[in-house]
Short mmCIF file of C-alpha atoms in Angstrom, two decimals:
data_model
loop_
_atom_site.label_atom_id
_atom_site.label_comp_id
_atom_site.label_asym_id
_atom_site.label_seq_id
_atom_site.Cartn_x
_atom_site.Cartn_y
_atom_site.Cartn_z
CA MET K 16 -26.27 131.56 -134.18
CA ILE K 17 -23.64 133.92 -132.17
CA GLU K 18 -24.09 136.51 -129.09
CA ILE K 19 -21.73 138.40 -127.64
CA LYS K 20 -21.84 140.21 -123.94
CA ASP K 21 -20.86 143.65 -122.69
CA ILE K 22 -17.78 143.49 -125.40
CA HIS K 23 -15.35 145.99 -123.80
CA LYS K 24 -12.64 147.07 -126.14
CA SER K 25 -9.32 149.52 -126.48
CA PHE K 26 -6.67 150.75 -127.55
CA GLY K 27 -3.78 152.33 -125.26
CA GLU K 28 -6.59 155.14 -123.98
CA ASN K 29 -7.89 154.96 -126.53
CA TYR K 30 -11.37 153.14 -125.77
CA VAL K 31 -13.16 151.64 -128.79
CA LEU K 32 -15.43 149.46 -127.87
CA LYS K 33 -18.00 150.93 -124.44
CA GLY K 34 -20.16 148.37 -123.91
CA ILE K 35 -21.24 145.68 -127.30
CA SER K 36 -23.95 143.58 -126.13
CA GLY K 37 -26.81 141.76 -129.54
CA LEU K 38 -27.67 138.30 -131.40
CA PHE K 39 -26.84 137.12 -134.94
CA GLN K 40 -29.30 134.73 -135.47
CA ASP K 41 -28.31 131.35 -137.67
CA GLY K 42 -29.51 131.88 -141.68
CA ARG K 43 -29.77 135.87 -141.25
CA ASN K 44 -27.89 138.53 -142.58
CA ASN K 45 -27.11 140.10 -139.75
CA LEU K 46 -25.54 144.04 -140.21
CA ILE K 47 -23.49 146.26 -138.16
CA ILE K 48 -23.45 149.34 -139.29
CA GLY K 49 -22.17 152.87 -138.66
CA GLY K 50 -20.03 156.05 -139.24
CA SER K 51 -15.87 155.56 -139.48
CA GLY K 52 -14.14 155.34 -135.77
CA SER K 53 -17.68 153.89 -134.54
CA GLY K 54 -15.95 150.84 -134.27
CA LYS K 55 -17.34 147.95 -136.00
CA THR K 56 -14.42 146.84 -138.00
CA THR K 57 -12.86 146.12 -133.95
CA LEU K 58 -16.11 144.68 -132.94
CA LEU K 59 -15.74 141.95 -135.71
CA LYS K 60 -12.02 141.70 -135.33
CA CYS K 61 -13.19 140.93 -131.32
CA MET K 62 -15.32 137.95 -132.44
CA VAL K 63 -13.29 136.27 -134.74
CA GLY K 64 -10.02 135.79 -132.34
CA LEU K 65 -8.32 139.37 -134.75
CA HIS K 66 -8.46 141.28 -131.14
CA GLU K 67 -8.50 139.58 -127.31
CA PRO K 68 -11.85 142.11 -125.84
CA ASP K 69 -10.82 143.08 -122.58
CA ASP K 70 -14.06 142.64 -121.16
CA GLY K 71 -16.92 140.20 -122.69
CA SER K 72 -17.64 137.47 -124.03
CA VAL K 73 -18.28 135.89 -128.08
CA LEU K 74 -20.53 132.44 -127.99
CA TYR K 75 -20.59 130.47 -130.29
CA ASP K 76 -23.67 128.54 -130.30
CA GLY K 77 -23.30 128.19 -126.78
CA ARG K 78 -19.35 127.93 -126.71
CA ASP K 79 -17.38 130.73 -124.97
CA PHE K 80 -15.03 132.05 -127.62
CA THR K 81 -13.12 134.00 -125.13
CA ARG K 82 -12.74 131.83 -122.62
CA LEU K 83 -11.36 129.01 -124.79
CA SER K 84 -7.81 127.34 -124.86
CA ASN K 85 -5.78 128.72 -128.54
CA GLN K 86 -6.15 124.95 -129.51
CA GLU K 87 -10.36 124.85 -128.25
CA ARG K 88 -10.71 128.25 -130.99
CA ILE K 89 -9.17 126.02 -133.96
CA GLU K 90 -11.96 124.09 -134.14
CA ILE K 91 -14.46 126.84 -133.70
CA ARG K 92 -12.66 128.27 -135.95
CA LYS K 93 -12.91 125.39 -139.12
CA GLU K 94 -16.34 126.13 -139.22
CA ILE K 95 -16.25 130.99 -139.63
CA GLY K 96 -15.63 132.24 -143.38
CA MET K 97 -14.39 135.80 -143.56
CA LEU K 98 -13.77 137.96 -146.41
CA PHE K 99 -11.91 140.65 -146.10
CA GLN K 100 -12.28 144.65 -146.88
CA ASN K 101 -9.74 143.98 -149.04
CA SER K 102 -10.41 140.37 -150.41
CA ALA K 103 -6.93 139.28 -148.59
CA LEU K 104 -6.00 136.59 -151.43
CA PHE K 105 -2.86 134.66 -150.76
CA ASP K 106 -0.77 136.76 -153.94
CA SER K 107 1.53 134.03 -154.30
CA MET K 108 -1.24 131.54 -155.23
CA THR K 109 -3.88 130.62 -158.36
CA VAL K 110 -7.70 131.24 -157.67
CA GLU K 111 -8.24 127.70 -157.31
CA ASP K 112 -5.07 127.49 -154.68
CA ASN K 113 -5.86 130.17 -152.93
CA ILE K 114 -9.64 127.90 -152.75
CA MET K 115 -7.95 124.95 -152.12
CA PHE K 116 -5.87 126.42 -149.25
CA PRO K 117 -8.28 125.72 -146.04
CA LEU K 118 -8.46 122.27 -147.08
CA ASN K 119 -5.28 120.98 -148.03
CA MET K 120 -4.54 122.00 -144.29
CA PHE K 121 -7.75 120.61 -142.67
CA THR K 122 -9.09 117.84 -144.03
CA THR K 123 -8.00 114.46 -146.13
CA GLN K 124 -9.62 114.86 -149.32
CA SER K 125 -7.99 113.65 -152.62
CA ARG K 126 -6.66 116.05 -154.84
CA GLU K 127 -9.65 115.44 -156.89
CA GLU K 128 -12.36 115.44 -154.19
CA LYS K 129 -10.76 119.55 -153.33
CA LEU K 130 -10.69 120.40 -156.62
CA GLU K 131 -13.93 118.84 -157.18
CA ARG K 132 -15.44 121.86 -154.78
CA ALA K 133 -12.59 124.33 -155.28
CA ASN K 134 -14.84 124.23 -158.83
CA PHE K 135 -17.93 123.79 -157.15
CA CYS K 136 -17.17 126.80 -154.93
CA LEU K 137 -16.72 129.37 -157.92
CA SER K 138 -19.56 127.56 -159.65
CA ARG K 139 -21.59 129.51 -156.80
CA VAL K 140 -19.58 133.03 -157.50
CA ASN K 141 -20.48 132.42 -161.36
CA LEU K 142 -16.59 132.55 -161.98
CA GLU K 143 -16.17 129.18 -163.92
CA GLY K 144 -12.76 128.76 -165.99
CA LYS K 145 -10.58 131.38 -163.85
CA ASN K 146 -9.13 128.90 -161.24
CA LYS K 147 -5.92 129.49 -162.81
CA LEU K 148 -5.44 132.67 -163.08
CA PHE K 149 -3.25 134.87 -159.94
CA PRO K 150 -5.24 138.11 -157.38
CA SER K 151 -3.21 139.95 -159.55
CA GLU K 152 -5.19 139.56 -162.39
CA LEU K 153 -8.52 139.92 -161.21
CA SER K 154 -10.71 143.08 -160.83
CA GLY K 155 -12.08 144.65 -157.38
CA GLY K 156 -15.41 141.89 -158.03
CA MET K 157 -13.89 139.42 -159.12
CA LYS K 158 -11.65 139.25 -156.33
CA LYS K 159 -14.09 140.19 -153.55
CA ARG K 160 -16.33 136.81 -155.73
CA VAL K 161 -13.20 134.54 -154.76
CA GLY K 162 -12.94 136.03 -151.03
CA ILE K 163 -16.22 134.89 -150.88
CA ALA K 164 -15.40 131.35 -152.67
CA ARG K 165 -12.66 130.69 -150.25
CA ALA K 166 -14.78 131.79 -147.48
CA ILE K 167 -17.63 129.62 -148.47
CA SER K 168 -14.86 126.26 -148.99
CA MET K 169 -15.01 124.21 -145.57
CA GLN K 170 -19.13 125.01 -145.93
CA PRO K 171 -18.90 127.51 -142.46
CA LYS K 172 -21.53 127.86 -139.99
CA TYR K 173 -20.96 131.51 -139.55
CA LEU K 174 -19.56 134.07 -141.94
CA PHE K 175 -18.33 137.68 -141.31
CA VAL K 176 -17.79 140.15 -144.17
CA ASP K 177 -16.38 143.32 -143.72
CA GLU K 178 -17.14 145.82 -145.54
CA PRO K 179 -17.60 143.67 -149.00
CA ASN K 180 -19.15 146.70 -151.09
CA SER K 181 -15.52 149.09 -150.77
CA GLY K 182 -14.10 149.79 -153.43
CA LEU K 183 -17.02 148.20 -155.53
CA ASP K 184 -19.57 150.29 -158.46
CA PRO K 185 -23.37 150.25 -157.16
CA LEU K 186 -24.00 147.26 -159.66
CA THR K 187 -21.26 145.29 -158.61
CA SER K 188 -21.56 145.80 -155.14
CA ILE K 189 -25.44 144.79 -155.74
CA VAL K 190 -24.48 141.62 -156.96
CA ILE K 191 -22.02 140.65 -154.12
CA ASP K 192 -24.81 141.78 -151.98
CA GLU K 193 -26.76 139.23 -153.81
CA LEU K 194 -24.65 136.19 -153.35
CA ILE K 195 -24.50 137.04 -149.53
CA ASN K 196 -27.61 137.07 -149.31
CA GLU K 197 -27.98 133.64 -151.09
CA LEU K 198 -25.17 131.63 -149.83
CA THR K 199 -26.58 132.32 -146.24
CA ASP K 200 -30.13 131.35 -147.13
CA GLU K 201 -28.48 127.81 -148.64
CA TYR K 202 -26.01 126.96 -145.91
CA ASN K 203 -27.75 128.27 -142.87
CA MET K 204 -24.70 130.36 -141.69
CA THR K 205 -25.29 132.77 -139.75
CA THR K 206 -23.80 135.31 -141.19
CA VAL K 207 -22.32 139.24 -140.17
CA VAL K 208 -21.79 141.79 -142.40
CA VAL K 209 -19.76 144.88 -141.02
CA THR K 210 -21.19 147.75 -143.45
CA HIS K 211 -21.53 151.12 -144.11
CA ASP K 212 -22.97 151.11 -147.77
CA MET K 213 -26.92 152.26 -147.04
CA ASN K 214 -27.71 149.82 -150.46
CA SER K 215 -26.26 146.94 -148.38
CA VAL K 216 -28.29 147.86 -145.41
CA MET K 217 -31.47 148.60 -146.69
CA GLY K 218 -31.18 145.36 -149.83
CA ILE K 219 -29.97 142.21 -147.30
CA GLY K 220 -30.34 144.05 -143.47
CA GLU K 221 -32.51 141.68 -141.24
CA ASN K 222 -31.29 142.82 -138.45
CA ILE K 223 -29.35 145.50 -138.27
CA LEU K 224 -27.10 147.13 -135.52
CA PHE K 225 -26.44 150.31 -135.45
CA LEU K 226 -23.01 151.28 -133.52
CA ALA K 227 -22.32 154.86 -131.95
CA ASP K 228 -19.21 155.69 -130.63
CA GLY K 229 -18.09 152.74 -129.00
CA ARG K 230 -21.44 151.72 -127.83
CA LYS K 231 -24.54 150.08 -129.55
CA GLU K 232 -27.45 153.16 -130.53
CA TRP K 233 -30.22 151.51 -132.65
CA GLU K 234 -31.34 147.43 -133.30
CA GLY K 235 -33.72 146.62 -135.71
CA SER K 236 -34.46 145.56 -139.39
CA ASN K 237 -34.17 146.96 -143.04
CA LYS K 238 -37.99 148.28 -142.37
CA GLU K 239 -37.29 149.61 -139.22
CA ILE K 240 -34.51 151.60 -140.24
CA ALA K 241 -36.60 154.20 -142.74
CA HIS K 242 -39.10 155.21 -139.87
CA THR K 243 -37.12 155.40 -136.35
CA ASN K 244 -36.54 158.47 -134.35
CA ASN K 245 -33.23 158.05 -133.19
CA PRO K 246 -31.03 161.33 -134.57
CA LYS K 247 -28.31 158.99 -134.82
CA VAL K 248 -29.20 156.92 -136.98
CA ASN K 249 -31.71 159.67 -139.18
CA ASP K 250 -28.15 161.52 -139.40
CA PHE K 251 -26.14 157.88 -140.74
CA VAL K 252 -29.07 157.47 -142.87
CA PHE K 253 -30.26 160.52 -144.45
CA ALA K 254 -27.07 162.48 -144.74
CA SER K 255 -27.79 162.58 -148.23
CA LYS K 256 -29.99 165.13 -149.57
CA PHE K 257 -30.91 162.20 -152.02
CA ALA K 258 -31.92 160.17 -149.02
CA GLN K 259 -33.36 163.38 -146.69
CA ALA K 260 -35.62 163.81 -150.54
CA ALA K 261 -36.52 160.45 -150.43
CA ARG K 262 -37.89 160.04 -146.68
CA GLU K 263 -39.52 163.02 -147.41
CA LYS K 264 -41.72 160.74 -150.15
CA LEU K 265 -42.23 158.32 -147.57
CA MET Q 24 14.49 146.54 -126.49
CA PHE Q 25 13.47 143.98 -124.25
CA THR Q 26 9.58 143.89 -125.53
CA ASP Q 27 11.15 143.41 -128.96
CA PHE Q 28 13.16 140.11 -127.63
CA GLY Q 29 11.03 139.10 -125.43
CA ARG Q 30 7.76 139.25 -128.44
CA TYR Q 31 11.21 137.48 -130.84
CA ILE Q 32 11.53 134.68 -128.29
CA LEU Q 33 7.64 133.97 -127.82
CA LEU Q 34 7.16 134.12 -131.92
CA LEU Q 35 10.19 131.09 -132.14
CA LYS Q 36 8.53 129.09 -129.48
CA ALA Q 37 4.95 128.92 -131.90
CA VAL Q 38 7.75 128.63 -135.09
CA PHE Q 39 8.57 125.55 -134.25
CA LYS Q 40 5.52 124.31 -132.84
CA ARG Q 41 4.14 120.46 -134.60
CA PRO Q 42 2.83 121.83 -138.28
CA GLU Q 43 -0.66 120.30 -139.23
CA GLN Q 44 0.34 119.16 -143.02
CA TRP Q 45 4.27 118.19 -143.35
CA LYS Q 46 3.21 118.13 -146.70
CA ILE Q 47 2.87 121.21 -147.44
CA TYR Q 48 5.86 122.42 -145.29
CA TRP Q 49 7.96 120.20 -147.01
CA LYS Q 50 6.63 122.22 -150.68
CA ASN Q 51 7.47 125.18 -148.72
CA ILE Q 52 10.37 123.94 -147.29
CA ALA Q 53 11.63 123.32 -150.85
CA HIS Q 54 11.05 126.23 -152.39
CA GLU Q 55 12.38 128.54 -149.76
CA MET Q 56 15.51 126.41 -150.33
CA VAL Q 57 15.44 127.97 -153.91
CA TYR Q 58 15.26 131.47 -152.99
CA ILE Q 59 16.95 131.64 -150.28
CA GLY Q 60 20.22 128.91 -152.40
CA VAL Q 61 20.42 129.00 -155.97
CA ASN Q 62 18.55 132.28 -156.38
CA SER Q 63 22.30 133.32 -153.81
CA ILE Q 64 24.40 131.70 -156.18
CA TYR Q 65 25.41 133.92 -158.95
CA LEU Q 66 25.63 136.91 -155.93
CA ILE Q 67 27.85 134.89 -153.67
CA GLY Q 68 29.87 133.53 -156.36
CA ILE Q 69 30.61 136.55 -157.95
CA ILE Q 70 31.81 138.51 -154.78
CA SER Q 71 33.41 135.28 -153.44
CA ILE Q 72 36.08 135.48 -156.39
CA PHE Q 73 36.62 138.87 -156.23
CA VAL Q 74 37.33 139.38 -152.72
CA GLY Q 75 39.53 136.39 -152.95
CA ALA Q 76 42.14 137.89 -155.34
CA VAL Q 77 41.70 140.78 -154.03
CA MET Q 78 42.71 139.15 -150.37
CA THR Q 79 45.83 137.33 -152.46
CA LEU Q 80 47.23 140.91 -154.15
CA GLN Q 81 47.05 142.37 -150.80
CA ILE Q 82 48.02 139.80 -147.87
CA ALA Q 83 51.05 140.06 -150.76
CA PHE Q 84 51.44 143.49 -150.38
CA GLN Q 85 52.07 143.21 -146.66
CA LEU Q 86 54.66 139.71 -146.97
CA GLN Q 87 57.26 141.55 -148.74
CA SER Q 88 59.54 139.74 -147.70
CA ASP Q 89 62.74 137.44 -148.00
CA LEU Q 90 62.08 136.11 -144.88
CA ILE Q 91 58.81 134.73 -145.61
CA PRO Q 92 57.74 132.03 -148.07
CA LYS Q 93 55.98 132.99 -150.57
CA THR Q 94 53.16 130.07 -150.01
CA ILE Q 95 52.18 132.34 -146.94
CA ILE Q 96 50.21 134.00 -149.56
CA GLY Q 97 48.15 130.81 -150.21
CA SER Q 98 47.91 129.45 -146.60
CA VAL Q 99 46.49 132.78 -145.69
CA ASN Q 100 44.48 133.18 -147.71
CA ARG Q 101 43.37 130.18 -147.64
CA ASP Q 102 42.53 130.45 -143.37
CA SER Q 103 40.96 133.90 -143.89
CA ALA Q 104 38.29 132.68 -146.37
CA ILE Q 105 37.36 130.04 -144.24
CA LEU Q 106 37.31 131.01 -141.22
CA GLU Q 107 36.25 135.06 -141.89
CA LEU Q 108 35.97 136.37 -145.11
CA SER Q 109 33.48 133.92 -146.60
CA PRO Q 110 30.85 132.83 -143.75
CA THR Q 111 30.43 136.41 -142.71
CA ILE Q 112 30.78 138.38 -146.39
CA SER Q 113 27.94 135.79 -147.50
CA ALA Q 114 26.23 136.64 -144.08
CA LEU Q 115 26.15 140.32 -144.78
CA VAL Q 116 25.32 140.28 -148.21
CA LEU Q 117 22.54 137.83 -147.76
CA ALA Q 118 21.03 139.62 -144.88
CA GLY Q 119 20.91 142.30 -147.55
CA LYS Q 120 19.24 140.14 -150.19
CA ILE Q 121 17.45 137.40 -148.43
CA GLY Q 122 16.91 139.68 -145.17
CA SER Q 123 14.59 142.27 -146.69
CA SER Q 124 13.10 139.82 -148.59
CA ILE Q 125 11.53 137.78 -146.14
CA SER Q 126 10.60 141.19 -144.19
CA SER Q 127 8.66 142.49 -146.78
CA GLU Q 128 7.37 139.57 -148.27
CA ILE Q 129 5.79 138.66 -144.47
CA GLY Q 130 5.17 142.89 -143.98
CA THR Q 131 2.89 142.77 -147.42
CA MET Q 132 0.69 139.86 -145.58
CA ARG Q 133 0.34 141.58 -142.37
CA VAL Q 134 -0.90 144.80 -144.22
CA THR Q 135 -3.09 143.21 -146.50
CA GLU Q 136 -4.47 141.04 -143.98
CA GLN Q 137 -3.45 137.71 -145.54
CA ILE Q 138 -2.11 136.64 -142.04
CA ASP Q 139 -5.06 137.18 -140.80
CA ALA Q 140 -6.97 135.15 -143.20
CA LEU Q 141 -4.86 132.16 -141.80
CA GLU Q 142 -5.26 132.88 -138.45
CA ILE Q 143 -8.88 132.95 -139.11
CA MET Q 144 -9.03 129.38 -140.45
CA GLY Q 145 -7.30 128.40 -137.63
CA ILE Q 146 -4.25 127.80 -139.21
CA ASN Q 147 0.03 128.04 -137.56
CA THR Q 148 0.62 131.21 -138.94
CA PRO Q 149 4.18 131.76 -137.91
CA GLY Q 150 5.11 128.52 -138.52
CA TYR Q 151 3.05 128.36 -141.57
CA LEU Q 152 5.04 131.43 -142.87
CA ILE Q 153 8.61 131.19 -141.22
CA LEU Q 154 9.65 127.91 -140.52
CA PRO Q 155 10.56 126.79 -144.20
CA LYS Q 156 12.40 130.19 -144.37
CA ILE Q 157 14.10 129.40 -141.27
CA ILE Q 158 14.73 125.48 -142.14
CA ALA Q 159 15.79 126.34 -146.13
CA GLY Q 160 18.32 129.25 -144.18
CA VAL Q 161 20.48 127.43 -141.92
CA SER Q 162 20.56 125.14 -144.93
CA MET Q 163 21.32 126.76 -148.07
CA ILE Q 164 23.25 128.86 -146.48
CA PRO Q 165 26.34 127.39 -144.75
CA LEU Q 166 26.49 125.49 -148.43
CA LEU Q 167 26.71 129.04 -150.05
CA VAL Q 168 29.15 129.98 -147.67
CA ILE Q 169 31.17 126.41 -148.63
CA ILE Q 170 30.75 127.64 -152.29
CA SER Q 171 32.43 130.99 -151.23
CA ILE Q 172 34.78 128.95 -150.12
CA ALA Q 173 36.26 127.57 -153.05
CA LEU Q 174 35.10 130.81 -155.16
CA ASN Q 175 37.49 133.18 -152.59
CA ILE Q 176 40.73 130.06 -152.93
CA ILE Q 177 39.89 130.17 -156.78
CA GLY Q 178 39.56 134.15 -156.90
CA GLY Q 179 43.02 134.14 -155.03
CA TYR Q 180 45.13 131.46 -157.27
CA ILE Q 181 43.46 134.06 -160.91
CA GLY Q 182 44.31 137.39 -159.16
CA GLY Q 183 47.47 136.31 -157.98
CA THR Q 184 48.99 134.73 -160.54
CA PHE Q 185 47.24 137.14 -163.29
CA SER Q 186 48.88 140.16 -161.16
CA GLY Q 187 52.20 137.84 -160.65
CA ALA Q 188 52.01 138.85 -156.98
CA ILE Q 189 52.61 134.28 -156.95
CA THR Q 190 53.38 132.02 -159.04
CA GLY Q 191 50.71 129.10 -159.43
CA ALA Q 192 53.12 126.44 -157.34
CA ASP Q 193 53.39 128.29 -154.66
CA TYR Q 194 49.58 129.13 -153.77
CA TYR Q 195 49.32 126.08 -154.44
CA ARG Q 196 51.83 124.67 -151.96
CA GLY Q 197 50.47 127.41 -149.81
CA ILE Q 198 46.54 126.10 -149.58
CA THR Q 199 47.38 122.58 -149.44
CA GLU Q 200 50.05 123.14 -146.43
CA GLY Q 201 49.64 123.02 -143.04
CA PHE Q 202 45.40 122.70 -143.45
CA ASN Q 203 42.95 122.59 -140.55
CA PRO Q 204 40.02 120.61 -140.83
CA TYR Q 205 38.43 121.87 -137.63
CA THR Q 206 38.88 125.52 -139.39
CA ILE Q 207 35.67 124.15 -141.66
CA VAL Q 208 33.40 123.58 -138.77
CA VAL Q 209 34.32 127.11 -137.25
CA SER Q 210 33.17 128.26 -140.40
CA LEU Q 211 30.75 125.83 -140.99
CA THR Q 212 28.76 126.85 -137.43
CA LYS Q 213 29.32 130.48 -138.44
CA ALA Q 214 27.34 130.01 -141.55
CA PHE Q 215 24.62 127.90 -139.22
CA VAL Q 216 23.70 130.53 -136.88
CA PHE Q 217 23.85 133.10 -139.77
CA GLY Q 218 21.63 131.87 -141.70
CA PHE Q 219 18.93 131.84 -138.04
CA ILE Q 220 19.69 135.34 -137.96
CA ILE Q 221 18.91 136.38 -141.32
CA THR Q 222 15.71 134.70 -141.75
CA SER Q 223 14.54 134.48 -137.98
CA VAL Q 224 15.11 138.46 -137.49
CA ALA Q 225 13.50 139.59 -140.83
CA ALA Q 226 10.55 137.39 -140.04
CA TYR Q 227 9.88 138.84 -137.06
CA GLN Q 228 10.12 142.31 -138.50
CA GLY Q 229 7.86 141.41 -141.06
CA PHE Q 230 5.47 139.76 -139.18
CA TYR Q 231 4.40 142.71 -136.03
CA VAL Q 232 4.54 145.15 -138.90
CA LYS Q 233 1.91 147.99 -138.18
CA GLY Q 234 0.69 150.20 -141.05
CA SER Q 235 1.06 150.88 -143.76
CA ALA Q 236 3.11 149.95 -146.82
CA LEU Q 237 5.28 152.48 -145.96
CA GLU Q 238 6.45 150.70 -142.68
CA VAL Q 239 7.05 148.04 -144.38
CA GLY Q 240 10.02 149.41 -146.16
CA ARG Q 241 10.86 150.26 -142.76
CA ALA Q 242 10.48 147.37 -141.46
CA SER Q 243 12.95 146.32 -143.74
CA THR Q 244 15.30 148.35 -143.63
CA SER Q 245 15.60 147.42 -140.10
CA THR Q 246 15.69 144.28 -140.73
CA VAL Q 247 19.02 144.94 -142.39
CA VAL Q 248 20.66 146.81 -139.78
CA ILE Q 249 19.39 144.75 -136.89
CA SER Q 250 20.61 141.24 -138.93
CA CYS Q 251 23.96 142.71 -139.67
CA ILE Q 252 24.75 144.42 -136.36
CA SER Q 253 23.55 140.74 -134.69
CA ILE Q 254 26.32 138.75 -137.16
CA LEU Q 255 29.05 140.99 -136.55
CA PHE Q 256 28.51 140.41 -132.51
CA ALA Q 257 27.95 137.03 -133.22
CA ASP Q 258 30.82 135.93 -134.87
CA TYR Q 259 32.42 137.46 -132.61
CA ILE Q 260 31.08 134.77 -130.00
CA ILE Q 261 31.37 132.23 -131.98
CA THR Q 262 35.15 132.95 -132.70
CA ASP Q 263 36.13 133.50 -129.00
CA LEU Q 264 34.17 130.61 -127.96
CA LEU Q 265 35.78 128.26 -130.72
CA LEU Q 266 39.47 129.27 -131.45
#
């Protein structure tokens, strides 16, 4: 479980996060949604320590990440997996080496054991036999899946996903969403997904945090979001004419 | 400027922390040694031969006097190559070739979130990315300078004898007479310091890139400019201190 308490973050005079609190449960897909510039990615980066919050705390099962030393943070980071918006695969390494990289750095496993784990992770994301390809030889969807395979290679307790569907076609997006959903159940991970893709919201949003102007505007599930009276949430969810027409039939 | 210098020092402090896995670092160091050292031999070789040849002709032109023995041409070319031309010109050329490449490589990793990915994993990113490059730089650039000195002197022989400015025997006597081994110490000290400057300045510029691919290009340009100025400044300081 991850708890955030009163997170503030500014860049110079630009106040991006203005006191956000929330709870992200184990074994659930927790979505952070909101329009562009609402502070979603900044919140995610504050949670994983890529940005230092100006105020507030981030608790990983009660351990306050913001108050820990760098050495103590490393122990928590070994329990974190993250899929980046552009996958962030290491260009100079093959798919196999990308997945084995955290194992090489932090475990004493033999090469055979690491290879076995890499093959398992690849099979889990339906990319068997792609071990020797380089990231430049993969499609966008395949890169995302390799990113997920790398993120789960150390069997993380916490999975962070930044815009998993950006740049993907709708069918591939659904595949990625389903994969995230399955892995969250399988490993009982605390999964936090930043997205503005409504298909993801309706498909896997068990717990949704809606941000607007750096504040938490609404919180609920995918079943509740279509029926809320919050005007900002409605403007976001029913932005397209298609969605507005669908709403009228609800 | 002071902020940049402070950040540079803090980055170096992080670079020299104990590595997570020496085995992986050694592999990276070997890879960087090949890239920085072996892959630069051809370029440094060509430049050194031509610089040596041209220097010999210019020295011969300036020392046209019956009172000055021709062997002096070889001696002056040798000492110029050892003390100044080989370490400094090699370093300036390598600042362009290696410096811009290191800066682009690390800068691209920054803008494509690869450095963020390393940090999320709990890896000491400055150490993992920069330490192998610095170790490769300070070990391979002195070796390149030794090769450069040798080729510079050979180039002087070829240029001088081919043009008729000096005979082969006079040139050989010139380069073997009055040799002071201390000049090699000065030369290698310069090469070591220049190697550190080239790799660390480039890594710093790349590591703190913000924004897009455009910024990666700008960081690359800044790397070459700052490295060249720093090399020339360090050249003066070392020469003043050691000679």
